[in-house]
Each structure stands twice: as C-alpha cells, then as structure tokens.
Amino acid sequence: MRRGSQHTEFWILLSLTLASVILRFWRLGWPGEIVFDETYYAKWGHDYLQGIKFFDVHPPLGKLLIGIGGQVFGSDPASGLGPVGWRFAVALFGLFIVPLTYLVARKLFTDSGQLIRHSEFRIQNSRRIAALAAFFVLIDGLILVQTRIALLDSFLVTFSLAAYLSFLHYRDATQAKEANLRLLATGIFLGLALATKWTAVAPFGVIFIWWWSLHRAVPPTSFLTKLASFLIIPLGIYIASFTLNVRDPGVGFWHYLFDWHRQTWNFHEHLTATHPYASRWWSWLYLARPVWYYYKEDSGLVRGVIALGNPILWWVSIPALLAGAWYGVRHHYLPLLIAILAFLATYVPWTIIGRTEFQYYLVGGVPFMFIVLAWWTDRLMTTQYKHFAWLLIILAALTFLFFFPLYTATPIPTWFYKLHIWFPSWI
C-alpha cells in the first residue's frame, strides 16, 4: 500500500510539473517584442554578458540568468530579436514553482505536531493539501505571467521556496550530519534569493525565526554551520553576484559595492514617480488594480498580457487567511501559522514602504496564500459540504481558462476582450 501511495504521488507531481512546463513555454515568444519592464531587464541581461556598464537598483543575479538565456538563443533585445531567449531563464526557473509548492506543502503538513496524529490519515491529508496548493499555483494568472516575462520575480520565488523546502528537511532531520547539510543548503538558497532581490529578506527572516524556535528540537549543528548558513554563505553569494558588474577604470570592487548600495538605497527611499498602474497594498488582495504589461488592438482583435491573479482563488483566499490565522492561534497549529507568517512576511512590509508600488509585488506570498486555501479546501472535502470544495476548484479552473488568452497575448475578438473587464479599474 505504501508503494502504491508513493507511485500515485509520483504521477501527481509529474503531471503538475509537466503542466507547468507547457503553460510556461507554450507561445513563449508572444508577444514578439519588448513588454513592460523587459525594456530594462532583457536589455540589461544582454549587456551584462557583453561587458556594457549599466545601473540597476536590484542585485545582479536575475539579470545574469536572463542574459545567459539570451546568449544561448542569440537574442538581441535592443533590436527586438529573439524574445524566447530573454524569457527562457525566467520560464525555466518559474516552472519549478508548481512542484516546489507541492513539496513545501507536503512537508509542512507532515509535521509531527499535527492535530491529526494517525500516520495514515496524516499522509493522505498532506498529499491532498499539497496537490491542491500546487494546482492553485498552476492556474493562477499572476504567477503564470511573472514566469513568462523577463522580470526578476520568477527567480526570487523559486529560490525562496527552495530555501523553505531545505529548511523543512532540516526540521525533520534525525542525524546531526543531515541537519548540518540541510541548514547549509538553506543558506545557499537564501543567498541566491538575496542576490536576486532585496525582498528576499522576507523568507530569510521567517526561516531565522523558525530556526530559533525549534533548533533545540533538531539534532545539534555546529556553530560554524549556523554561522555559515545564516551569514557567511548568503552574504558570500550576495557579494559574489556583483563581481561581474562593469566598473569604471580605477574603481576598486569594495568601493564600487559600497557606492552601489548607497545609490540603490537612495533610489528606493526617494522614489516618488507615478505610474498609471500603481496601487497601494490594501487593494492588492481584491485585485483592484492589476498591471497591463502589453495591449494591442488591430483589425478587431486584441492581444494583451495582464498580471491578474485568478479572481476566484484570490477573493476566496481573503477569508481563508483570516480564518486560518484565527484557527492557527486558537489551536496552536504550527504548520498553518508558518504558512500565514510566510505570506505576511512578503505582504506586511509594503504597508510601511512609501515608494511607488504594484500589485504584483505580492507574488512571493501567493504560494503560501494558496497553501492556506488548500488546507481549508481539504478540510471542507472531509465534511458533508465537500461539493463546495469541488465548486471552488471547478470555478477557479474555468476562470483561469477564461482569462488565459490575456495571460499569453493570444488574439481574441474585441467583444470577447470586453467580457474580461469586470471592473473599470481593470482597464
């Protein structure tokens, strides 16, 4: 029976991963031109490997990966040639978000402190939660768009989820050697995330607090391992990511690094530029102002790309998060609280940041939002109201299919495009 269960899980995970591959690489070259902030990242990725100097307010790793993809496919963003190349690395890393969500949820809800103690039910429960969470990520428009356009979020989310997964393996380690290796791997992924975007401090903070709360319950790790995992390795990867940056002649590396951080901090602190698709944090969860990355109308046909989350999933997630926080605190249910904390760590800092903001800044918290929603959906499936759970799944899938053309720049008639504009603020 155990082999049969593992066999079934393998096919579930494989199916979700293959679906993720298809959705990210199907028509990846559409639109066949620069889209939204690709005007920066696609060109900077190309310039990075050509030794051309540029300044960006994010660490270099994401641009380097975009540039490698462009180099492999011979893309030239300045001439608008080869969009598959400058999007390839984004799609490649982004496809792992679906299986990583599955694995994180699966591991998270097999925690020994679960309310359901019996191992057989615990395994079945966690597998269904994981499958639902990964499926919700698969059919979310915001995550799909962010992993098909040459932006940095695809790398950030993938590295962050990998860090959480490594730490979950550390949490369940039974031997000191295993604990040491898992904690070191966590540090590597945190370093890669930090070398992509500063917002990686969110998973870094959650994992450090989590480690502090349970490190006495895990086989002991050496002081050097702890120091390496939370300081030396992440900081080393972060600093090393700057070594290929082009500097002015005669400028030393450390001087350049200090000056880059000074300029970047000043930029973020004083950014007051307006944007027609900017929005405040309190409007993000109910999708008040999604961002149009691309829009063209020609001969009665519309081609567009809108960074819009799946409305059904996002709107239902609001009460799911609130109820999950209440339930987790009341029952001291750590797996649920960790998922909510990981979501809030991505979301809450934007409530005090005054710079120009966009709804897609929340993308790093979406997998955990869906993990919470999947947990509630699974619970609903064990009651007489399980038809409501299936209704949610079916409506969410149909909504994804309905908006799919506007996630992938697929031409649709103007009248059909208008059916997608549910609110005036979506234009």
Tab-separated table of C-alpha atoms in Angstrom:
chain	number	residue	atom	x	y	z
A	1	MET	CA	0.000	0.000	0.000
A	2	ARG	CA	2.860	2.351	0.789
A	3	ARG	CA	4.478	1.688	-2.606
A	4	GLY	CA	1.127	2.305	-4.288
A	5	SER	CA	0.751	5.595	-2.432
A	6	GLN	CA	4.229	6.709	-3.454
A	7	HIS	CA	3.558	5.640	-7.039
A	8	THR	CA	0.375	7.736	-7.136
A	9	GLU	CA	2.159	10.728	-5.646
A	10	PHE	CA	4.901	10.487	-8.258
A	11	TRP	CA	2.365	10.708	-11.069
A	12	ILE	CA	0.523	13.586	-9.397
A	13	LEU	CA	3.734	15.568	-9.039
A	14	LEU	CA	4.903	14.674	-12.553
A	15	SER	CA	1.566	15.710	-14.071
A	16	LEU	CA	1.596	19.053	-12.268
A	17	THR	CA	5.194	19.674	-13.336
A	18	LEU	CA	4.539	18.809	-16.992
A	19	ALA	CA	1.511	21.101	-16.985
A	20	SER	CA	3.723	23.839	-15.540
A	21	VAL	CA	6.256	23.302	-18.345
A	22	ILE	CA	3.581	23.515	-21.047
A	23	LEU	CA	1.981	26.670	-19.653
A	24	ARG	CA	5.296	28.490	-19.388
A	25	PHE	CA	6.848	27.536	-22.714
A	26	TRP	CA	3.765	27.475	-24.940
A	27	ARG	CA	3.964	30.550	-27.206
A	28	LEU	CA	6.726	31.976	-25.009
A	29	GLY	CA	7.795	34.190	-27.907
A	30	TRP	CA	4.435	36.007	-27.826
A	31	PRO	CA	4.382	38.983	-27.704
A	32	GLY	CA	7.276	39.106	-30.132
A	33	GLU	CA	8.571	42.382	-28.727
A	34	ILE	CA	9.719	44.066	-25.527
A	35	VAL	CA	6.989	44.049	-22.857
A	36	PHE	CA	6.704	46.337	-19.794
A	37	ASP	CA	9.944	46.275	-17.745
A	38	GLU	CA	11.604	43.903	-20.180
A	39	THR	CA	12.824	47.150	-21.657
A	40	TYR	CA	15.226	47.157	-18.687
A	41	TYR	CA	15.855	43.572	-17.628
A	42	ALA	CA	16.057	41.951	-21.063
A	43	LYS	CA	18.499	44.620	-22.257
A	44	TRP	CA	20.492	44.608	-19.039
A	45	GLY	CA	20.744	40.821	-19.178
A	46	HIS	CA	22.183	41.159	-22.685
A	47	ASP	CA	24.522	43.986	-21.646
A	48	TYR	CA	25.727	42.005	-18.643
A	49	LEU	CA	27.402	39.382	-20.806
A	50	GLN	CA	28.621	41.967	-23.327
A	51	GLY	CA	30.561	43.877	-20.675
A	52	ILE	CA	28.434	47.004	-21.076
A	53	LYS	CA	28.039	49.189	-17.994
A	54	PHE	CA	24.549	49.877	-16.618
A	55	PHE	CA	22.967	50.677	-13.267
A	56	ASP	CA	20.048	48.784	-11.760
A	57	VAL	CA	18.585	49.002	-8.260
A	58	HIS	CA	18.380	45.220	-7.826
A	59	PRO	CA	21.244	42.778	-7.209
A	60	PRO	CA	22.754	41.232	-10.348
A	61	LEU	CA	21.857	37.508	-10.307
A	62	GLY	CA	18.500	37.791	-12.070
A	63	LYS	CA	19.955	39.828	-14.940
A	64	LEU	CA	22.825	37.373	-15.280
A	65	LEU	CA	20.397	34.448	-15.643
A	66	ILE	CA	18.278	36.365	-18.163
A	67	GLY	CA	21.434	37.213	-20.087
A	68	ILE	CA	22.570	33.585	-20.194
A	69	GLY	CA	19.236	32.558	-21.701
A	70	GLY	CA	19.523	35.301	-24.282
A	71	GLN	CA	23.093	34.290	-25.088
A	72	VAL	CA	22.079	30.663	-25.674
A	73	PHE	CA	19.322	31.667	-28.094
A	74	GLY	CA	21.199	34.566	-29.688
A	75	SER	CA	18.692	37.209	-28.600
A	76	ASP	CA	19.214	40.919	-29.129
A	77	PRO	CA	16.662	42.895	-27.074
A	78	ALA	CA	17.919	46.224	-28.444
A	79	SER	CA	16.766	45.115	-31.903
A	80	GLY	CA	13.730	43.243	-30.569
A	81	LEU	CA	15.061	39.918	-31.855
A	82	GLY	CA	14.643	36.603	-30.021
A	83	PRO	CA	12.045	37.103	-27.241
A	84	VAL	CA	12.208	33.401	-26.347
A	85	GLY	CA	15.859	33.896	-25.424
A	86	TRP	CA	15.407	36.746	-22.986
A	87	ARG	CA	12.409	34.956	-21.389
A	88	PHE	CA	13.850	31.443	-21.372
A	89	ALA	CA	15.577	31.502	-17.958
A	90	VAL	CA	12.528	33.127	-16.363
A	91	ALA	CA	10.264	30.356	-17.683
A	92	LEU	CA	12.791	27.630	-16.832
A	93	PHE	CA	13.106	28.648	-13.196
A	94	GLY	CA	9.437	29.561	-12.946
A	95	LEU	CA	8.224	26.104	-13.931
A	96	PHE	CA	9.641	24.794	-10.631
A	97	ILE	CA	7.303	26.991	-8.564
A	98	VAL	CA	4.459	24.483	-9.008
A	99	PRO	CA	6.336	21.334	-7.867
A	100	LEU	CA	8.153	23.273	-5.133
A	101	THR	CA	4.798	24.455	-3.762
A	102	TYR	CA	3.666	20.832	-3.717
A	103	LEU	CA	6.787	19.669	-1.886
A	104	VAL	CA	6.723	22.537	0.632
A	105	ALA	CA	3.047	21.952	1.449
A	106	ARG	CA	3.550	18.183	1.625
A	107	LYS	CA	6.441	18.521	4.037
A	108	LEU	CA	4.839	21.308	6.044
A	109	PHE	CA	1.705	19.316	6.838
A	110	THR	CA	3.503	16.118	7.767
A	111	ASP	CA	4.819	17.928	10.820
A	112	SER	CA	4.803	15.742	13.937
A	113	GLY	CA	2.719	18.349	15.728
A	114	GLN	CA	-0.333	17.949	13.515
A	115	LEU	CA	-3.782	17.743	15.071
A	116	ILE	CA	-4.359	14.539	13.059
A	117	ARG	CA	-1.997	12.100	14.752
A	118	HIS	CA	-2.679	8.868	12.907
A	119	SER	CA	0.053	8.443	10.279
A	120	GLU	CA	-2.225	7.013	7.574
A	121	PHE	CA	-4.614	9.960	7.669
A	122	ARG	CA	-1.732	12.396	8.031
A	123	ILE	CA	-0.123	11.178	4.798
A	124	GLN	CA	-3.382	11.269	2.848
A	125	ASN	CA	-4.250	14.668	4.246
A	126	SER	CA	-0.916	16.298	3.468
A	127	ARG	CA	-0.804	14.847	-0.050
A	128	ARG	CA	-4.191	16.277	-0.936
A	129	ILE	CA	-3.313	19.654	0.554
A	130	ALA	CA	-0.085	19.669	-1.451
A	131	ALA	CA	-1.842	18.709	-4.691
A	132	LEU	CA	-4.486	21.393	-4.211
A	133	ALA	CA	-1.920	24.089	-3.370
A	134	ALA	CA	0.202	23.217	-6.416
A	135	PHE	CA	-2.882	23.135	-8.636
A	136	PHE	CA	-3.962	26.564	-7.394
A	137	VAL	CA	-0.487	27.917	-8.214
A	138	LEU	CA	-0.689	26.256	-11.636
A	139	ILE	CA	-3.938	28.060	-12.527
A	140	ASP	CA	-3.026	31.466	-11.109
A	141	GLY	CA	-2.620	34.183	-13.715
A	142	LEU	CA	-0.227	36.412	-11.773
A	143	ILE	CA	2.302	33.636	-11.209
A	144	LEU	CA	1.960	32.476	-14.815
A	145	VAL	CA	2.587	35.946	-16.244
A	146	GLN	CA	5.520	36.647	-13.906
A	147	THR	CA	7.161	33.418	-15.107
A	148	ARG	CA	6.719	34.198	-18.820
A	149	ILE	CA	8.022	37.772	-18.901
A	150	ALA	CA	11.664	38.799	-18.365
A	151	LEU	CA	11.311	40.124	-14.820
A	152	LEU	CA	13.058	39.010	-11.623
A	153	ASP	CA	10.216	37.534	-9.565
A	154	SER	CA	10.423	34.069	-11.109
A	155	PHE	CA	13.938	33.554	-9.726
A	156	LEU	CA	13.079	35.111	-6.368
A	157	VAL	CA	10.039	32.906	-5.732
A	158	THR	CA	11.816	29.737	-6.867
A	159	PHE	CA	14.883	30.300	-4.681
A	160	SER	CA	12.693	31.270	-1.705
A	161	LEU	CA	10.544	28.135	-1.974
A	162	ALA	CA	13.690	26.022	-2.320
A	163	ALA	CA	15.011	27.617	0.891
A	164	TYR	CA	11.779	26.802	2.733
A	165	LEU	CA	11.881	23.224	1.460
A	166	SER	CA	15.507	22.776	2.544
A	167	PHE	CA	14.659	24.124	5.963
A	168	LEU	CA	11.704	21.748	6.296
A	169	HIS	CA	14.114	18.888	5.649
A	170	TYR	CA	16.371	20.362	8.326
A	171	ARG	CA	13.398	20.453	10.692
A	172	ASP	CA	12.814	16.725	10.188
A	173	ALA	CA	16.486	15.688	10.304
A	174	THR	CA	17.251	12.754	12.578
A	175	GLN	CA	21.040	12.919	12.497
A	176	ALA	CA	23.480	15.766	13.083
A	177	LYS	CA	25.163	15.299	9.698
A	178	GLU	CA	21.832	15.564	7.899
A	179	ALA	CA	20.850	18.627	9.918
A	180	ASN	CA	24.135	20.348	9.066
A	181	LEU	CA	23.808	19.669	5.348
A	182	ARG	CA	20.154	20.765	5.200
A	183	LEU	CA	20.858	24.001	7.048
A	184	LEU	CA	23.786	24.772	4.755
A	185	ALA	CA	21.572	24.141	1.704
A	186	THR	CA	19.028	26.547	3.169
A	187	GLY	CA	21.742	29.190	3.397
A	188	ILE	CA	22.688	28.657	-0.247
A	189	PHE	CA	19.130	29.198	-1.482
A	190	LEU	CA	18.666	32.228	0.760
A	191	GLY	CA	21.858	33.675	-0.701
A	192	LEU	CA	20.616	33.105	-4.255
A	193	ALA	CA	17.308	34.791	-3.388
A	194	LEU	CA	19.065	37.792	-1.811
A	195	ALA	CA	21.317	38.074	-4.874
A	196	THR	CA	18.148	38.459	-6.953
A	197	LYS	CA	16.104	40.962	-4.929
A	198	TRP	CA	16.319	42.612	-1.534
A	199	THR	CA	12.765	41.476	-0.781
A	200	ALA	CA	14.292	38.053	-0.070
A	201	VAL	CA	14.781	39.336	3.465
A	202	ALA	CA	11.169	38.158	3.993
A	203	PRO	CA	11.861	34.394	3.720
A	204	PHE	CA	15.235	34.943	5.389
A	205	GLY	CA	13.514	36.476	8.418
A	206	VAL	CA	10.809	33.802	8.611
A	207	ILE	CA	13.313	30.953	8.404
A	208	PHE	CA	15.616	32.502	11.002
A	209	ILE	CA	12.741	32.994	13.477
A	210	TRP	CA	11.539	29.454	12.756
A	211	TRP	CA	15.026	28.070	13.318
A	212	TRP	CA	15.363	29.952	16.602
A	213	SER	CA	12.080	28.485	17.851
A	214	LEU	CA	12.908	24.845	17.117
A	215	HIS	CA	16.699	24.432	16.929
A	216	ARG	CA	16.786	22.686	20.313
A	217	ALA	CA	14.384	20.010	18.996
A	218	VAL	CA	16.631	19.224	15.999
A	219	PRO	CA	19.911	17.255	16.145
A	220	PRO	CA	22.621	19.772	17.136
A	221	THR	CA	24.536	21.602	14.445
A	222	SER	CA	27.953	23.146	14.878
A	223	PHE	CA	28.433	26.852	15.499
A	224	LEU	CA	30.307	27.076	12.199
A	225	THR	CA	27.333	25.561	10.358
A	226	LYS	CA	24.971	28.089	11.892
A	227	LEU	CA	27.311	30.973	11.117
A	228	ALA	CA	27.815	29.756	7.553
A	229	SER	CA	24.112	29.120	6.935
A	230	PHE	CA	22.791	32.450	8.165
A	231	LEU	CA	25.706	34.778	7.428
A	232	ILE	CA	28.776	33.575	5.542
A	233	ILE	CA	27.098	31.674	2.687
A	234	PRO	CA	24.185	34.082	1.998
A	235	LEU	CA	26.441	37.137	2.279
A	236	GLY	CA	29.166	35.456	0.214
A	237	ILE	CA	26.763	34.561	-2.615
A	238	TYR	CA	25.271	38.047	-2.477
A	239	ILE	CA	28.660	39.776	-2.738
A	240	ALA	CA	29.947	37.340	-5.363
A	241	SER	CA	26.977	38.177	-7.609
A	242	PHE	CA	28.456	41.677	-8.079
A	243	THR	CA	31.860	40.544	-9.272
A	244	LEU	CA	30.910	40.563	-12.974
A	245	ASN	CA	29.446	44.071	-12.834
A	246	VAL	CA	31.329	46.525	-15.028
A	247	ARG	CA	33.127	49.234	-13.053
A	248	ASP	CA	34.781	52.451	-14.086
A	249	PRO	CA	38.564	52.130	-14.600
A	250	GLY	CA	40.478	52.506	-11.373
A	251	VAL	CA	37.458	51.918	-9.118
A	252	GLY	CA	38.058	49.111	-6.623
A	253	PHE	CA	35.465	46.404	-6.069
A	254	TRP	CA	34.653	47.290	-2.457
A	255	HIS	CA	34.373	50.979	-3.250
A	256	TYR	CA	32.059	50.145	-6.136
A	257	LEU	CA	29.968	47.834	-3.942
A	258	PHE	CA	29.567	50.460	-1.222
A	259	ASP	CA	28.660	53.151	-3.750
A	260	TRP	CA	26.111	50.873	-5.472
A	261	HIS	CA	24.332	50.228	-2.192
A	262	ARG	CA	24.314	53.925	-1.348
A	263	GLN	CA	22.772	54.830	-4.717
A	264	THR	CA	20.274	51.980	-4.567
A	265	TRP	CA	19.109	52.856	-1.070
A	266	ASN	CA	18.650	56.496	-2.058
A	267	PHE	CA	16.660	55.442	-5.116
A	268	HIS	CA	14.213	53.282	-3.161
A	269	GLU	CA	13.911	55.787	-0.338
A	270	HIS	CA	13.127	58.758	-2.564
A	271	LEU	CA	11.194	57.128	-5.398
A	272	THR	CA	8.022	59.176	-5.868
A	273	ALA	CA	7.418	58.664	-9.583
A	274	THR	CA	3.810	57.942	-10.502
A	275	HIS	CA	2.570	55.182	-12.771
A	276	PRO	CA	-0.923	54.618	-14.210
A	277	TYR	CA	-0.982	51.052	-12.847
A	278	ALA	CA	0.492	51.760	-9.426
A	279	SER	CA	-1.645	50.667	-6.478
A	280	ARG	CA	-1.494	50.613	-2.687
A	281	TRP	CA	-1.004	47.474	-0.620
A	282	TRP	CA	-4.518	47.436	0.827
A	283	SER	CA	-6.024	46.960	-2.637
A	284	TRP	CA	-3.877	44.037	-3.777
A	285	LEU	CA	-5.761	41.061	-2.365
A	286	TYR	CA	-9.031	42.017	-4.002
A	287	LEU	CA	-7.289	42.764	-7.316
A	288	ALA	CA	-8.348	46.395	-7.561
A	289	ARG	CA	-5.606	47.469	-9.988
A	290	PRO	CA	-3.791	44.744	-11.938
A	291	VAL	CA	-0.989	45.778	-14.284
A	292	TRP	CA	-1.288	45.582	-18.058
A	293	TYR	CA	2.105	44.574	-19.428
A	294	TYR	CA	1.015	44.626	-23.054
A	295	TYR	CA	-2.009	45.679	-25.094
A	296	LYS	CA	-2.563	45.963	-28.830
A	297	GLU	CA	-5.752	46.180	-30.855
A	298	ASP	CA	-5.714	45.565	-34.579
A	299	SER	CA	-8.402	44.585	-37.113
A	300	GLY	CA	-10.954	43.853	-34.417
A	301	LEU	CA	-8.578	41.619	-32.457
A	302	VAL	CA	-6.990	42.295	-29.073
A	303	ARG	CA	-3.691	40.886	-27.849
A	304	GLY	CA	-2.861	41.587	-24.238
A	305	VAL	CA	-0.910	40.485	-21.174
A	306	ILE	CA	-2.360	41.395	-17.783
A	307	ALA	CA	-0.739	40.461	-14.474
A	308	LEU	CA	-4.030	39.445	-12.889
A	309	GLY	CA	-4.343	36.756	-10.244
A	310	ASN	CA	-7.116	34.197	-10.558
A	311	PRO	CA	-10.053	36.227	-9.164
A	312	ILE	CA	-11.874	33.220	-7.698
A	313	LEU	CA	-8.820	31.976	-5.827
A	314	TRP	CA	-7.696	35.397	-4.631
A	315	TRP	CA	-11.075	36.526	-3.363
A	316	VAL	CA	-11.746	33.263	-1.521
A	317	SER	CA	-8.234	33.415	-0.051
A	318	ILE	CA	-9.097	36.569	1.914
A	319	PRO	CA	-11.480	34.829	4.364
A	320	ALA	CA	-9.280	31.710	4.231
A	321	LEU	CA	-6.280	33.690	5.526
A	322	LEU	CA	-8.295	35.408	8.244
A	323	ALA	CA	-9.915	32.175	9.388
A	324	GLY	CA	-6.574	30.385	9.157
A	325	ALA	CA	-4.918	32.915	11.454
A	326	TRP	CA	-7.724	32.539	13.982
A	327	TYR	CA	-7.634	28.744	13.820
A	328	GLY	CA	-3.852	28.522	13.966
A	329	VAL	CA	-3.587	30.760	17.035
A	330	ARG	CA	-6.502	29.125	18.835
A	331	HIS	CA	-5.236	25.569	18.306
A	332	HIS	CA	-1.501	26.358	18.301
A	333	TYR	CA	-1.348	24.733	14.872
A	334	LEU	CA	2.201	25.497	13.773
A	335	PRO	CA	2.082	24.328	10.099
A	336	LEU	CA	-0.798	26.685	9.347
A	337	LEU	CA	0.782	29.544	11.269
A	338	ILE	CA	4.074	29.129	9.399
A	339	ALA	CA	2.276	29.361	6.041
A	340	ILE	CA	0.466	32.510	7.148
A	341	LEU	CA	3.671	34.027	8.549
A	342	ALA	CA	5.474	33.352	5.244
A	343	PHE	CA	2.657	35.116	3.403
A	344	LEU	CA	2.570	38.086	5.794
A	345	ALA	CA	6.354	38.499	5.654
A	346	THR	CA	6.025	39.214	1.950
A	347	TYR	CA	2.949	41.416	2.311
A	348	VAL	CA	3.185	43.428	5.537
A	349	PRO	CA	6.449	45.350	4.806
A	350	TRP	CA	4.711	47.108	1.918
A	351	THR	CA	2.284	48.704	4.378
A	352	ILE	CA	5.082	50.964	5.638
A	353	ILE	CA	7.028	51.469	2.412
A	354	GLY	CA	6.101	54.717	0.753
A	355	ARG	CA	7.605	54.235	-2.726
A	356	THR	CA	5.611	53.510	-5.879
A	357	GLU	CA	4.047	50.046	-5.545
A	358	PHE	CA	2.400	47.500	-7.836
A	359	GLN	CA	0.032	44.646	-7.143
A	360	TYR	CA	2.459	42.051	-8.478
A	361	TYR	CA	4.839	42.811	-5.582
A	362	LEU	CA	2.767	40.283	-3.648
A	363	VAL	CA	3.727	37.383	-5.931
A	364	GLY	CA	6.233	35.904	-3.461
A	365	GLY	CA	3.477	35.312	-0.914
A	366	VAL	CA	0.977	33.760	-3.323
A	367	PRO	CA	2.160	30.117	-2.953
A	368	PHE	CA	1.653	30.340	0.810
A	369	MET	CA	-1.700	32.054	0.411
A	370	PHE	CA	-2.760	29.098	-1.722
A	371	ILE	CA	-1.327	26.611	0.779
A	372	VAL	CA	-3.662	28.086	3.399
A	373	LEU	CA	-6.564	27.976	0.952
A	374	ALA	CA	-5.715	24.354	0.079
A	375	TRP	CA	-5.741	23.423	3.766
A	376	TRP	CA	-9.264	24.778	4.162
A	377	THR	CA	-10.378	23.157	0.916
A	378	ASP	CA	-9.072	19.820	2.119
A	379	ARG	CA	-10.950	20.187	5.409
A	380	LEU	CA	-14.118	21.022	3.504
A	381	MET	CA	-13.698	17.843	1.470
A	382	THR	CA	-13.955	15.783	4.647
A	383	THR	CA	-17.384	17.221	5.514
A	384	GLN	CA	-20.876	16.983	4.086
A	385	TYR	CA	-20.152	20.261	2.288
A	386	LYS	CA	-17.452	18.804	0.056
A	387	HIS	CA	-19.417	19.861	-3.048
A	388	PHE	CA	-18.487	23.466	-2.184
A	389	ALA	CA	-14.816	22.495	-2.344
A	390	TRP	CA	-15.290	20.964	-5.781
A	391	LEU	CA	-17.275	24.008	-6.878
A	392	LEU	CA	-14.339	26.231	-5.891
A	393	ILE	CA	-11.883	24.064	-7.832
A	394	ILE	CA	-14.040	23.930	-10.961
A	395	LEU	CA	-14.859	27.661	-10.936
A	396	ALA	CA	-11.190	28.544	-10.422
A	397	ALA	CA	-10.126	26.295	-13.321
A	398	LEU	CA	-12.792	27.739	-15.637
A	399	THR	CA	-11.809	31.286	-14.645
A	400	PHE	CA	-8.196	30.514	-15.492
A	401	LEU	CA	-9.181	29.181	-18.921
A	402	PHE	CA	-11.363	32.243	-19.472
A	403	PHE	CA	-8.503	34.689	-18.763
A	404	PHE	CA	-5.796	32.537	-20.351
A	405	PRO	CA	-5.748	34.492	-23.654
A	406	LEU	CA	-4.938	37.672	-21.706
A	407	TYR	CA	-2.113	35.945	-19.866
A	408	THR	CA	-0.423	34.804	-23.076
A	409	ALA	CA	-1.178	37.526	-25.664
A	410	THR	CA	-3.462	35.171	-27.600
A	411	PRO	CA	-5.560	37.173	-30.118
A	412	ILE	CA	-9.236	37.426	-29.178
A	413	PRO	CA	-12.132	39.475	-30.640
A	414	THR	CA	-12.745	42.878	-29.090
A	415	TRP	CA	-16.192	41.864	-27.850
A	416	PHE	CA	-14.687	38.886	-26.020
A	417	TYR	CA	-11.952	41.065	-24.521
A	418	LYS	CA	-14.616	43.379	-23.070
A	419	LEU	CA	-16.148	40.437	-21.199
A	420	HIS	CA	-12.905	40.189	-19.206
A	421	ILE	CA	-13.092	43.738	-17.868
A	422	TRP	CA	-15.146	43.033	-14.754
A	423	PHE	CA	-14.381	46.402	-13.138
A	424	PRO	CA	-13.485	49.831	-14.584
A	425	SER	CA	-10.234	49.812	-12.564
A	426	TRP	CA	-9.030	46.809	-14.588
A	427	ILE	CA	-8.501	48.951	-17.679
